[in-house]
C-alpha cells in the first residue's frame, strides 16, 4: 500500500485511488464541484487543488492518482498539503472566477439551502470580487417535464452529462460550443426521456438543474425529513421522504451501496403527487348500485352480516402489489380463523410456490452481486422498465468489463443500454440452454460467477411452472449454482414490492385452496361469494361476477370502483411497515405523514374487523403482531440483512418435469409510469406516460 504524508501525518492508502479519495480516508474534506465518486473524472472545475511538495504548482487532487507520486529526494513518502496559503488562494481564485457570471438568484433559487456553490463559497471563498465585466447570459434549455433549467447558473461541471452517458446509458446530453460559448444542452433540442433523468437534479452542484414539479413549493429547512424505502418496484431503494405538515412535498434518494447506490427512478422520485389525489379517506358502502359514505361500524356491520353462516370455501382473499408484511400476515390469520384456504398474493398469476423453497423465488446472488458476475442470461425480462436502478448496475458491470461481459437475452428484443446477444423469444431457446445444446454456452466457458435473471413475464403464464423448472436446469447447466464459492446465480426479479414478502409469509392457497385463477373463475360462477381485496387492483374485476367485494386500500382505483364495501387504508409513506425486496431483504418504511381523514393503518383495520366478526386476532399492538410474525418467520426480523436461501431448492426444482409451451415471452410492465394505484393517481406520472406514448416514431433510444 502506498504511503502518503497528508498535512503532516503519515497514512497508508489503497492502491489505485486518487488523492481526493486518500484525503477523504484521512478525514480531510476537499471541496469539489465536478468530481463525483460514481462518475468518471473530468478534472475541469479545479476546486480540489492541493499542494504537493516538490511540484511547482497546485494539482487537481481528483485527477492525480496516489500511484503517480514518487517519494521525496530524502526517501520520505510524498507530502500532500491541503491547507497551505497557496491552496487557500487557489480555491479563492477558482470561486472568484466561477462567480463572475453567476447570477444573484439565491433568494429565488430552489437549490437555496442545499447548494454546493453556496456552501463552498462560504467556506472557501473570498468576500469580494474584482471583476466588473457584464455577466454572461445563457438561454434556458428544455430537458423534459421533470427538470427545470436555469443555464446562466451552470458552471460546466458536466456531472449531468457524465451521468446520462455512463449511468443512464443515454448519449443525449452534452456540451456545445467552446470557452465562453460552451453550453450544456440536448443534442436534438428535445427533452430527456430516460427513466433515471431526475438524478441529474441531485448531481447538479448549483441551481442550473432543478426539479420542475417541486419548483417554488418549499425550502429545505421547512421540511420534516423521514428515512424510508421505495415501493414502486421490488428493489427497496433507500429514499428520504420530505414532508410539510400532512403533505409529502418531495422524495429523494439515500445512499445504499447494497441496493440503489444513490440513484432512484423517476417514478420513485416524482410519484409523491399521487399520494394526495384520489385518496380513500372514509369507509364507503354500496347502496342501490352506488357507493355512499359510511362510518366504520356500519361498514364492519355489513361485512359481518354477509359472512354470518358463510361456508368457508366461499371466502377468498387477494393481496395487492403494495401490501406490507404486517397486513398480509393479519389477513392470512383472519382467513385461517374463518377457515378459508383461498389466498393468493400473486396478482399476475406467477407460478412461484414457497413450498419449493425460498431460493426458487428470490434474487439469490443479491443486487450487489451483479458487480462480480462474468456472464448474465436475461429471461423474460426488461430490467430497464422493471427495475431501472438494477439495469444501471448491469450497465456499470458491462462497462467495467469493457465489452467482455457475456450477456444473453431470451424474450422481447429491447434497448437495454448495453450490448447483448439476442438468443430467442420463447421457452424453446431456454430448453436448448437447459440441455446444453445452445451455442451461447460456449461463451460461458470459464465463467466463475454466471447468473440468470428471470422476469415475471417468464412464469406469469400457463406453462410458468415448466419455465421455472427449465430455468433451474439452465442455471445448473451454466454453472450458476456453486455452493463452495458460495454462489447462487439463480435470480428472480420481482416488480411488485409486496410479492417476495407475501411468498415468505405463505400468502398462497393452503391445502385444497384456490389460487388467483381459481378464485376468479369460482367468483364468476358464484362458487366464491365474498372476495377480500387487500389493495389488489391489477386483476380483471369483470371476472368477479356477482361476488361481494371488500376492498381495503389507499386509493380509489379499480378495486374501489368494483367494491361493495371500501375500508380506507394507509399508503407506504403513512405507516411503519415491513417489505421484503426481491433479494429477500426485509426493510421497513417509516411514517412521514398521517393517513388522511378516517383512513387507518391496514393491520389495525383487520384487527378491528376480526373483533366484530367474533374471530379476534391474537394481538392488540403492532409489536405483538410482529412478535407473532417473527416467531413464524424469523428471517423477517433481520431488518436490512439477507438470510441466504438454500440453493439445494434449485437442484430439486431442476428435477421436475418441464413441458413448456411455444408462446413467446411477453412483457411484465406495459407502462412503466402506471403500474400501481399511487402512480395512476399521479398527474406527473400521467404526463410522463402520455409523453412516452407520443414519442413513438420519434424515439431516439432514450425512452425509458
XYZ file of C-alpha atoms in Angstrom:
704
model
C 0.000 0.000 0.000
C 1.380 3.438 -0.890
C 2.341 5.738 1.956
C 1.463 9.438 1.936
C 2.101 12.283 4.325
C -1.096 14.327 4.364
C -0.971 17.557 6.381
C 1.927 16.269 8.469
C 0.543 12.784 9.232
C 1.611 9.579 7.521
C -1.139 7.367 6.061
C -1.264 4.001 4.276
C -3.746 4.234 1.404
C -5.100 1.624 -1.048
C -3.558 1.202 -4.479
C -5.186 2.928 -7.424
C -7.190 5.597 -5.604
C -6.926 9.324 -6.260
C -5.572 11.996 -3.951
C -9.062 13.329 -3.210
C -10.073 9.849 -2.062
C -6.911 9.492 0.012
C -7.613 12.791 1.744
C -11.175 11.670 2.384
C -9.901 8.457 4.010
C -7.637 10.608 6.165
C -10.667 12.588 7.343
C -9.794 15.753 5.424
C -12.506 17.440 3.376
C -11.522 18.566 -0.102
C -14.030 20.858 -1.856
C -15.171 19.808 -5.301
C -17.744 20.583 -7.987
C -17.077 18.309 -10.952
C -15.802 15.265 -9.053
C -18.301 12.575 -8.048
C -17.446 9.153 -6.632
C -19.691 7.261 -9.058
C -18.800 9.148 -12.251
C -15.705 9.318 -14.405
C -13.136 12.009 -13.642
C -13.449 15.254 -15.572
C -10.970 17.460 -13.701
C -12.460 20.671 -15.051
C -13.589 22.707 -12.024
C -10.145 22.925 -10.280
C -11.789 23.399 -6.901
C -9.999 20.373 -5.438
C -6.495 21.805 -5.840
C -3.911 20.675 -3.288
C -0.186 21.305 -2.926
C 2.360 18.507 -3.372
C 5.840 19.060 -2.035
C 8.321 19.348 -4.903
C 5.755 20.297 -7.548
C 5.787 23.872 -8.825
C 2.023 24.495 -8.702
C -1.125 23.037 -7.115
C -2.611 19.917 -8.706
C -6.187 18.731 -9.108
C -6.494 16.025 -6.465
C -9.376 14.305 -8.300
C -7.214 13.590 -11.355
C -3.943 12.647 -9.635
C -3.549 9.022 -8.516
C -1.606 8.055 -5.425
C 0.460 5.678 -7.558
C 1.519 8.605 -9.770
C 3.512 10.216 -6.944
C 7.116 9.412 -6.173
C 8.916 9.712 -2.850
C 10.798 12.855 -1.916
C 14.536 13.056 -2.550
C 15.272 12.142 1.055
C 13.174 8.964 0.712
C 10.182 10.170 2.693
C 6.700 9.462 1.271
C 5.065 12.068 -0.975
C 3.845 15.047 1.048
C 0.369 16.488 0.442
C -0.616 19.862 1.881
C -4.321 20.698 1.798
C -4.474 23.873 3.908
C -1.493 25.970 2.845
C -1.754 29.625 1.871
C -1.146 28.621 -1.757
C -4.090 26.220 -1.697
C -6.270 28.784 0.057
C -5.513 31.423 -2.594
C -6.083 28.914 -5.403
C -9.538 27.981 -4.095
C -10.474 31.619 -3.613
C -9.420 32.296 -7.177
C -11.467 29.407 -8.562
C -14.593 30.594 -6.768
C -13.975 34.177 -7.839
C -13.890 33.075 -11.459
C -16.983 30.881 -11.061
C -18.945 33.782 -9.612
C -18.055 36.224 -12.402
C -21.085 35.144 -14.428
C -23.197 33.505 -11.742
C -26.465 35.411 -11.212
C -27.541 36.531 -7.759
C -30.502 34.132 -7.732
C -30.077 32.671 -4.240
C -33.287 34.255 -2.839
C -35.415 32.661 -5.563
C -33.367 29.562 -6.390
C -34.818 26.156 -5.457
C -31.298 24.971 -4.677
C -31.012 27.560 -1.899
C -30.155 25.956 1.420
C -28.678 22.798 -0.132
C -26.389 24.269 -2.784
C -22.738 23.209 -3.049
C -21.788 26.560 -4.570
C -23.346 28.439 -1.646
C -21.693 26.223 0.941
C -18.254 26.214 -0.631
C -18.288 29.956 -1.287
C -18.984 30.496 2.404
C -16.265 28.055 3.459
C -13.531 28.681 0.901
C -14.415 31.863 -0.986
C -13.295 35.495 -0.860
C -15.537 38.262 0.415
C -15.279 40.416 -2.714
C -14.920 40.119 -6.470
C -12.517 42.152 -8.579
C -14.210 41.775 -11.950
C -16.573 44.347 -13.428
C -17.445 42.544 -16.682
C -21.020 42.189 -17.842
C -22.485 38.861 -16.760
C -22.856 36.153 -19.397
C -26.425 35.023 -20.054
C -27.425 31.629 -21.450
C -30.778 30.611 -22.859
C -32.584 28.029 -20.740
C -32.944 24.580 -22.280
C -35.907 22.232 -22.388
C -34.916 18.938 -20.756
C -38.384 17.465 -20.328
C -41.239 17.766 -17.831
C -39.164 16.825 -14.779
C -36.140 19.112 -14.993
C -36.261 22.880 -14.802
C -33.243 24.693 -16.284
C -31.583 27.989 -15.377
C -28.479 27.628 -17.504
C -26.976 31.021 -16.648
C -26.158 29.424 -13.273
C -24.343 26.478 -14.898
C -20.632 26.155 -14.002
C -19.898 23.449 -16.632
C -19.024 20.724 -14.141
C -20.508 18.191 -16.651
C -21.848 15.906 -13.904
C -25.211 15.718 -15.669
C -23.579 14.822 -18.989
C -21.464 12.073 -17.439
C -24.415 10.624 -15.529
C -26.609 10.391 -18.608
C -23.829 8.858 -20.695
C -22.351 6.491 -18.115
C -25.129 5.524 -15.686
C -28.402 6.070 -17.554
C -26.797 4.893 -20.786
C -28.313 7.630 -22.922
C -25.900 9.616 -25.101
C -28.223 12.561 -25.415
C -26.952 15.327 -23.139
C -23.695 17.084 -23.941
C -21.780 20.339 -24.367
C -21.886 22.547 -27.428
C -19.604 25.498 -28.135
C -16.203 26.286 -26.642
C -14.837 28.601 -23.993
C -17.273 31.316 -23.008
C -19.766 29.994 -25.581
C -19.945 26.498 -24.076
C -23.472 25.370 -23.124
C -24.933 22.133 -21.761
C -27.783 21.021 -23.995
C -29.572 18.076 -25.566
C -28.209 17.205 -28.952
C -31.585 17.127 -30.672
C -33.215 20.005 -28.772
C -35.764 17.726 -27.132
C -36.466 16.616 -23.583
C -34.709 13.728 -21.901
C -36.916 10.660 -21.704
C -34.720 8.327 -19.642
C -36.484 6.960 -16.566
C -33.444 7.884 -14.462
C -33.164 11.502 -15.629
C -34.286 13.062 -12.328
C -30.985 12.095 -10.713
C -29.202 14.911 -12.548
C -31.017 17.383 -10.256
C -29.314 15.811 -7.227
C -25.964 15.835 -9.015
C -26.079 19.495 -10.049
C -23.888 21.427 -7.569
C -25.600 24.729 -8.386
C -29.178 25.679 -9.285
C -28.833 25.138 -13.026
C -30.967 21.968 -12.953
C -33.888 21.862 -10.539
C -36.989 19.733 -10.073
C -39.740 21.239 -12.228
C -42.703 19.662 -10.344
C -41.266 20.816 -6.987
C -40.437 24.362 -8.170
C -41.077 27.105 -5.581
C -43.038 24.785 -3.271
C -40.875 24.750 -0.134
C -37.485 25.475 1.355
C -35.438 22.561 2.746
C -35.484 23.904 6.307
C -39.299 23.861 6.281
C -39.459 20.125 5.645
C -39.543 17.171 8.007
C -37.177 14.535 6.638
C -38.021 10.840 7.108
C -35.760 7.963 6.068
C -37.744 5.248 4.316
C -37.740 2.811 1.384
C -39.344 2.912 -2.041
C -42.126 0.511 -3.075
C -42.567 1.497 -6.726
C -40.593 -1.612 -7.700
C -39.232 -4.590 -5.770
C -35.678 -3.315 -5.185
C -36.462 -1.475 -1.949
C -34.333 1.564 -2.831
C -33.378 3.807 0.078
C -35.264 7.110 -0.032
C -35.885 10.207 2.055
C -39.448 11.489 2.265
C -39.653 15.253 2.824
C -42.996 16.446 4.182
C -44.527 19.698 5.346
C -47.499 19.336 7.644
C -49.615 16.450 6.358
C -48.344 16.572 2.757
C -45.381 14.854 1.157
C -43.520 17.530 -0.809
C -40.767 15.514 -2.450
C -38.895 12.183 -2.413
C -35.110 11.987 -2.684
C -32.643 9.065 -2.806
C -30.415 7.976 0.053
C -27.090 6.186 -0.286
C -27.341 2.394 -0.020
C -24.475 0.711 -1.848
C -26.058 -2.719 -1.474
C -29.186 -1.778 -3.439
C -29.572 1.546 -5.233
C -26.182 3.217 -4.585
C -27.581 6.757 -4.664
C -29.944 6.643 -7.636
C -33.722 6.195 -7.867
C -36.082 6.023 -10.823
C -38.182 8.971 -11.942
C -41.303 7.115 -10.803
C -39.955 6.653 -7.276
C -38.905 10.305 -7.150
C -41.988 12.009 -8.588
C -44.914 9.790 -7.574
C -45.463 11.954 -4.473
C -48.310 13.942 -6.015
C -50.257 10.690 -6.367
C -50.224 10.403 -2.576
C -52.577 13.405 -2.400
C -55.171 12.638 -5.067
C -57.948 10.049 -5.398
C -57.450 9.121 -1.747
C -59.884 6.990 0.198
C -60.372 8.925 3.422
C -63.508 7.279 4.818
C -65.401 3.974 4.553
C -67.944 3.520 1.771
C -70.752 1.016 1.249
C -72.718 0.283 -1.911
C -76.430 1.026 -1.739
C -78.646 0.705 -4.793
C -75.601 0.278 -7.019
C -73.959 3.464 -5.739
C -71.114 3.875 -3.241
C -72.080 6.094 -0.329
C -70.061 7.351 2.664
C -70.411 5.389 5.899
C -68.705 5.056 9.263
C -66.503 2.192 10.410
C -69.203 0.489 12.499
C -71.617 0.441 9.584
C -69.029 -0.914 7.147
C -67.909 -3.632 9.573
C -71.532 -4.499 10.361
C -72.364 -5.091 6.692
C -69.306 -7.331 6.282
C -70.211 -9.289 9.418
C -73.758 -9.774 8.163
C -72.545 -11.138 4.812
C -70.049 -13.509 6.490
C -72.555 -14.871 9.014
C -73.038 -18.564 8.386
C -70.982 -18.489 5.171
C -69.269 -21.701 4.088
C -65.511 -21.077 4.451
C -64.855 -22.278 0.893
C -66.871 -19.319 -0.395
C -64.479 -16.691 1.031
C -61.236 -15.665 -0.709
C -58.529 -13.049 -0.157
C -56.125 -11.472 -2.655
C -53.191 -9.253 -1.621
C -52.014 -6.453 -3.912
C -48.590 -5.306 -5.031
C -48.153 -2.603 -2.362
C -49.317 -4.597 0.689
C -46.874 -4.696 3.607
C -45.977 -7.830 5.548
C -47.977 -6.869 8.643
C -51.324 -6.581 6.901
C -50.764 -9.696 4.805
C -49.910 -11.639 7.956
C -53.034 -10.284 9.674
C -55.282 -11.097 6.687
C -53.845 -14.600 6.454
C -54.582 -15.155 10.145
C -58.129 -13.851 9.659
C -58.678 -16.193 6.697
C -57.435 -19.089 8.844
C -59.808 -18.040 11.633
C -62.655 -18.072 9.100
C -61.481 -21.442 7.811
C -60.766 -20.333 4.225
C -57.839 -21.804 2.254
C -58.354 -19.434 -0.696
C -55.453 -16.965 -0.573
C -53.103 -15.500 -3.157
C -50.592 -12.648 -3.341
C -49.629 -13.300 -6.974
C -51.832 -10.819 -8.834
C -50.196 -11.668 -12.148
C -50.655 -15.424 -11.673
C -46.909 -16.117 -11.498
C -46.093 -19.794 -10.932
C -43.999 -19.258 -7.805
C -44.529 -21.586 -4.869
C -42.919 -21.028 -1.446
C -43.265 -24.766 -0.783
C -40.442 -25.315 -3.285
C -38.023 -23.236 -1.202
C -37.129 -19.540 -0.909
C -34.295 -19.873 -3.411
C -36.833 -20.524 -6.185
C -38.334 -17.020 -5.966
C -35.527 -14.707 -4.758
C -32.714 -12.737 -6.372
C -30.227 -15.086 -4.736
C -26.932 -13.557 -5.863
C -28.084 -10.188 -4.408
C -28.164 -6.911 -6.287
C -24.609 -6.102 -5.211
C -23.576 -9.486 -6.618
C -24.020 -8.042 -10.112
C -20.686 -6.286 -9.547
C -18.955 -9.701 -9.528
C -20.656 -11.529 -12.391
C -18.896 -12.584 -15.557
C -21.974 -13.702 -17.538
C -25.695 -12.851 -17.449
C -28.692 -14.547 -19.040
C -31.894 -12.463 -19.048
C -35.106 -14.474 -19.421
C -38.495 -12.851 -19.992
C -37.432 -9.529 -18.527
C -36.704 -5.968 -19.497
C -34.879 -4.660 -16.412
C -34.823 -1.158 -17.872
C -38.584 -1.000 -17.255
C -38.947 -3.419 -14.341
C -36.020 -2.151 -12.237
C -34.192 0.829 -13.808
C -31.645 1.130 -10.987
C -30.729 -2.550 -11.269
C -30.397 -2.124 -15.030
C -27.953 0.747 -14.432
C -25.910 -1.590 -12.245
C -25.772 -4.197 -15.009
C -24.637 -1.455 -17.391
C -21.874 -0.410 -14.992
C -20.639 -4.008 -14.787
C -20.736 -4.216 -18.592
C -18.721 -1.006 -18.912
C -16.173 -2.188 -16.351
C -15.730 -5.434 -18.282
C -15.011 -3.327 -21.394
C -17.399 -5.299 -23.569
C -16.161 -8.725 -22.422
C -19.205 -9.469 -20.245
C -21.334 -12.142 -21.933
C -24.999 -11.085 -21.785
C -27.785 -13.066 -23.427
C -31.484 -12.215 -23.708
C -34.433 -14.552 -24.212
C -37.666 -12.609 -24.620
C -38.700 -9.337 -26.210
C -35.862 -7.550 -28.008
C -35.317 -4.118 -26.429
C -32.787 -1.334 -25.925
C -31.270 -2.129 -22.517
C -28.444 0.495 -22.769
C -25.782 -2.206 -23.124
C -24.861 -4.766 -25.771
C -26.207 -8.307 -25.556
C -26.724 -11.408 -27.672
C -30.351 -11.861 -28.631
C -30.874 -15.607 -28.269
C -34.580 -16.077 -28.907
C -38.104 -15.141 -27.922
C -39.534 -18.127 -26.064
C -39.017 -21.222 -23.916
C -37.629 -23.310 -26.788
C -34.387 -21.312 -26.581
C -34.280 -21.754 -22.817
C -34.751 -25.507 -23.277
C -31.689 -25.625 -25.529
C -29.616 -23.932 -22.857
C -31.027 -26.306 -20.254
C -29.986 -29.374 -22.274
C -26.570 -27.907 -23.122
C -27.062 -27.613 -26.895
C -27.181 -23.830 -27.296
C -24.022 -22.127 -28.692
C -24.312 -19.329 -26.095
C -22.958 -21.779 -23.515
C -19.558 -21.652 -25.249
C -19.262 -18.008 -24.192
C -19.746 -19.095 -20.594
C -16.784 -21.472 -20.522
C -14.538 -20.457 -17.669
C -17.145 -18.144 -16.169
C -16.734 -18.248 -12.405
C -19.909 -16.374 -11.407
C -22.586 -16.568 -14.104
C -26.159 -15.586 -13.302
C -29.559 -15.773 -14.900
C -32.304 -13.251 -14.193
C -35.920 -14.341 -14.594
C -38.586 -11.700 -15.089
C -42.238 -12.090 -14.183
C -43.190 -12.460 -17.849
C -41.336 -15.785 -17.873
C -43.680 -17.560 -15.470
C -46.844 -15.440 -15.251
C -48.318 -17.721 -17.913
C -49.976 -21.110 -18.255
C -46.651 -23.003 -18.526
C -44.958 -20.854 -15.876
C -44.081 -23.812 -13.633
C -42.412 -25.595 -16.553
C -40.436 -22.464 -17.474
C -39.294 -22.132 -13.863
C -38.059 -25.723 -13.863
C -36.327 -25.169 -17.218
C -34.610 -22.093 -15.794
C -33.360 -24.139 -12.853
C -31.901 -26.698 -15.270
C -30.327 -23.886 -17.294
C -28.781 -22.394 -14.144
C -27.125 -25.725 -13.347
C -26.019 -26.160 -16.967
C -24.446 -22.666 -16.883
C -22.602 -23.426 -13.648
C -24.527 -20.735 -11.813
C -25.016 -22.853 -8.662
C -21.717 -23.175 -6.800
C -22.255 -23.763 -3.063
C -18.492 -23.989 -2.480
C -17.827 -20.357 -3.509
C -20.613 -19.717 -2.292
C -22.531 -18.525 -5.354
C -26.172 -18.911 -6.355
C -26.813 -17.245 -9.708
C -30.486 -18.241 -9.986
C -32.339 -14.919 -9.698
C -35.999 -13.951 -9.866
C -36.614 -10.252 -10.492
C -39.916 -9.220 -8.949
C -41.612 -5.989 -9.975
C -44.066 -5.812 -7.042
C -42.856 -4.630 -3.636
C -45.230 -6.998 -1.797
C -44.536 -10.182 -3.751
C -41.453 -11.601 -2.012
C -42.928 -10.790 1.405
C -46.222 -12.455 0.515
C -44.433 -15.611 -0.612
C -42.297 -15.604 2.542
C -45.470 -15.398 4.631
C -47.082 -18.199 2.684
C -49.915 -15.996 1.408
C -50.802 -18.637 -1.162
C -53.525 -21.303 -1.250
C -53.328 -23.864 1.511
C -54.388 -27.486 1.004
C -57.498 -27.600 -1.145
C -57.490 -23.835 -1.685
C -57.915 -21.821 -4.862
C -55.188 -19.712 -6.431
C -55.833 -16.411 -8.220
C -57.149 -18.019 -11.401
C -59.296 -20.389 -9.380
C -60.696 -17.582 -7.232
C -61.648 -15.515 -10.285
C -63.269 -18.497 -12.014
C -65.160 -19.507 -8.879
C -66.317 -15.934 -8.238
C -67.602 -15.664 -11.796
C -69.575 -18.889 -11.333
C -70.935 -17.871 -7.941
C -68.938 -20.507 -6.020
C -66.945 -17.810 -4.182
C -69.335 -15.293 -2.664
C -67.010 -12.902 -0.825
C -63.636 -11.651 -2.073
C -61.360 -9.542 0.135
C -59.029 -7.341 -1.920
C -56.089 -6.045 0.115
C -55.005 -3.280 -2.261
C -55.444 -5.640 -5.214
C -56.142 -3.524 -8.307
C -54.310 -5.357 -11.104
C -56.799 -8.226 -11.544
C -59.668 -8.436 -14.020
C -62.572 -7.072 -11.957
C -65.103 -8.254 -14.552
C -64.310 -11.856 -13.635
C -65.502 -11.364 -10.051
C -69.086 -11.708 -11.254
C -71.681 -11.067 -8.547
C -69.314 -11.701 -5.643
C -69.462 -9.378 -2.636
C -66.164 -7.462 -2.801
C -64.434 -5.875 0.194
C -61.675 -3.504 -0.862
C -59.073 -2.266 1.593
C -56.623 0.216 0.176
C -55.440 3.803 -0.032
C -56.641 4.952 -3.465
C -59.839 4.948 -5.491
C -58.577 2.660 -8.223
C -60.061 -0.379 -9.987
C -60.659 -2.346 -6.789
C -62.511 0.514 -5.121
C -64.731 1.014 -8.177
C -65.766 -2.637 -8.049
C -66.105 -2.851 -4.255
C -69.287 -3.252 -2.245
C -67.530 -2.065 0.929
C -64.421 0.149 0.977
C -62.114 0.263 4.003
C -59.619 3.164 3.673
C -56.016 2.196 4.407
C -52.643 3.939 4.547
C -50.079 4.492 1.800
C -46.435 3.467 2.238
C -45.403 6.943 3.455
C -48.063 6.815 6.177
C -47.084 3.695 8.109
C -44.171 1.867 9.689
C -44.284 -1.370 7.736
C -42.027 -4.204 6.641
C -41.454 -5.010 2.975
C -39.230 -7.756 1.578
C -37.335 -6.825 -1.561
C -36.529 -9.080 -4.477
C -33.333 -10.297 -2.742
C -35.278 -11.424 0.328
C -34.022 -8.454 2.379
C -36.559 -7.289 4.984
C -36.763 -3.489 5.190
C -39.024 -1.066 6.991
C -40.752 2.065 5.803
C -41.199 4.952 8.225
C -44.285 7.085 8.669
C -43.658 10.548 7.262
C -47.263 11.817 7.462
C -50.557 10.537 8.850
C -53.268 8.945 6.682
C -55.995 11.373 5.579
C -59.413 11.595 7.226
C -60.665 8.350 8.750
C -58.118 6.162 6.968
C -56.137 3.850 9.249
C -53.055 1.674 9.120
C -54.032 -1.555 7.425
C -53.255 -4.044 10.180
C -55.433 -2.055 12.624
C -58.393 -2.328 10.210
C -58.073 -6.109 10.078
C -57.690 -6.349 13.856
C -60.840 -4.249 14.393
C -62.798 -6.231 11.789
C -61.807 -9.532 13.401
C -63.326 -8.367 16.686
C -66.641 -7.526 15.011
C -66.663 -10.930 13.288
C -66.089 -12.716 16.587
C -62.758 -14.042 15.285
C -60.467 -11.781 17.289
C -56.878 -11.799 16.071
C -54.322 -12.587 18.814
C -52.661 -9.147 19.019
C -53.589 -5.633 20.058
C -50.480 -3.717 19.003
C -48.051 -3.747 16.105
C -45.360 -5.014 18.486
C -47.476 -8.061 19.357
C -48.271 -8.627 15.685
C -44.586 -8.519 14.717
C -43.642 -10.795 17.607
C -46.005 -13.452 16.233
C -44.865 -12.836 12.669
C -41.180 -13.073 13.621
C -41.849 -16.262 15.594
C -43.385 -17.845 12.496
C -40.906 -16.298 10.022
C -37.664 -15.416 11.902
C -35.829 -14.044 8.857
C -38.259 -11.104 8.688
C -36.752 -9.826 11.947
C -33.355 -9.427 10.242
C -34.015 -5.900 9.027
C -31.662 -4.732 6.259
C -29.941 -8.127 6.247
C -30.268 -11.103 3.918
C -30.843 -14.636 5.142
C -29.372 -16.703 2.267
C -31.711 -19.302 0.831
C -30.639 -22.924 0.415
C -29.524 -23.479 -3.183
C -30.498 -27.162 -2.919
C -34.039 -25.987 -3.741
C -32.832 -25.070 -7.252
C -31.464 -28.572 -7.776
C -34.765 -30.106 -6.654
C -36.658 -27.740 -8.949
C -34.470 -28.753 -11.894
C -35.553 -32.384 -11.485
C -39.215 -31.580 -12.035
C -40.808 -32.272 -15.439
C -40.820 -29.215 -17.692
C -43.319 -29.494 -20.532
C -43.289 -25.945 -21.849
C -45.461 -24.244 -24.428
C -44.429 -22.373 -27.559
C -45.760 -18.935 -26.702
C -43.162 -16.174 -26.740
C -42.279 -14.360 -23.555
C -44.140 -11.070 -23.336
C -43.547 -8.099 -21.069
C -44.335 -7.763 -17.369
C -44.678 -3.967 -17.406
C -46.954 -2.459 -20.043
C -46.480 1.156 -18.927
C -43.576 1.915 -16.588
C -45.268 5.009 -15.167
C -48.712 3.498 -14.402
C -48.028 0.233 -12.601
C -49.909 0.750 -9.313
C -52.761 2.823 -7.785
C -50.482 5.562 -6.435
C -48.792 6.030 -9.809
C -52.126 6.067 -11.631
C -53.337 8.819 -9.286
C -50.286 10.959 -10.076
C -50.630 13.787 -12.588
C -46.866 13.755 -13.134
C -46.910 10.043 -13.973
C -49.874 10.531 -16.320
C -47.998 13.274 -18.167
C -44.876 11.121 -18.442
C -46.912 8.177 -19.689
C -48.541 10.346 -22.364
C -45.163 11.818 -23.320
C -43.625 8.385 -23.845
C -46.658 7.090 -25.675
C -46.382 10.066 -28.032
C -42.627 9.624 -28.504
C -43.319 6.524 -30.642
C -41.768 7.001 -34.051
C -39.558 9.840 -32.824
C -37.793 7.672 -30.206
C -34.039 8.161 -30.069
C -33.100 5.331 -27.740
C -33.822 7.472 -24.708
C -37.354 6.356 -23.987
C -37.488 4.732 -20.575
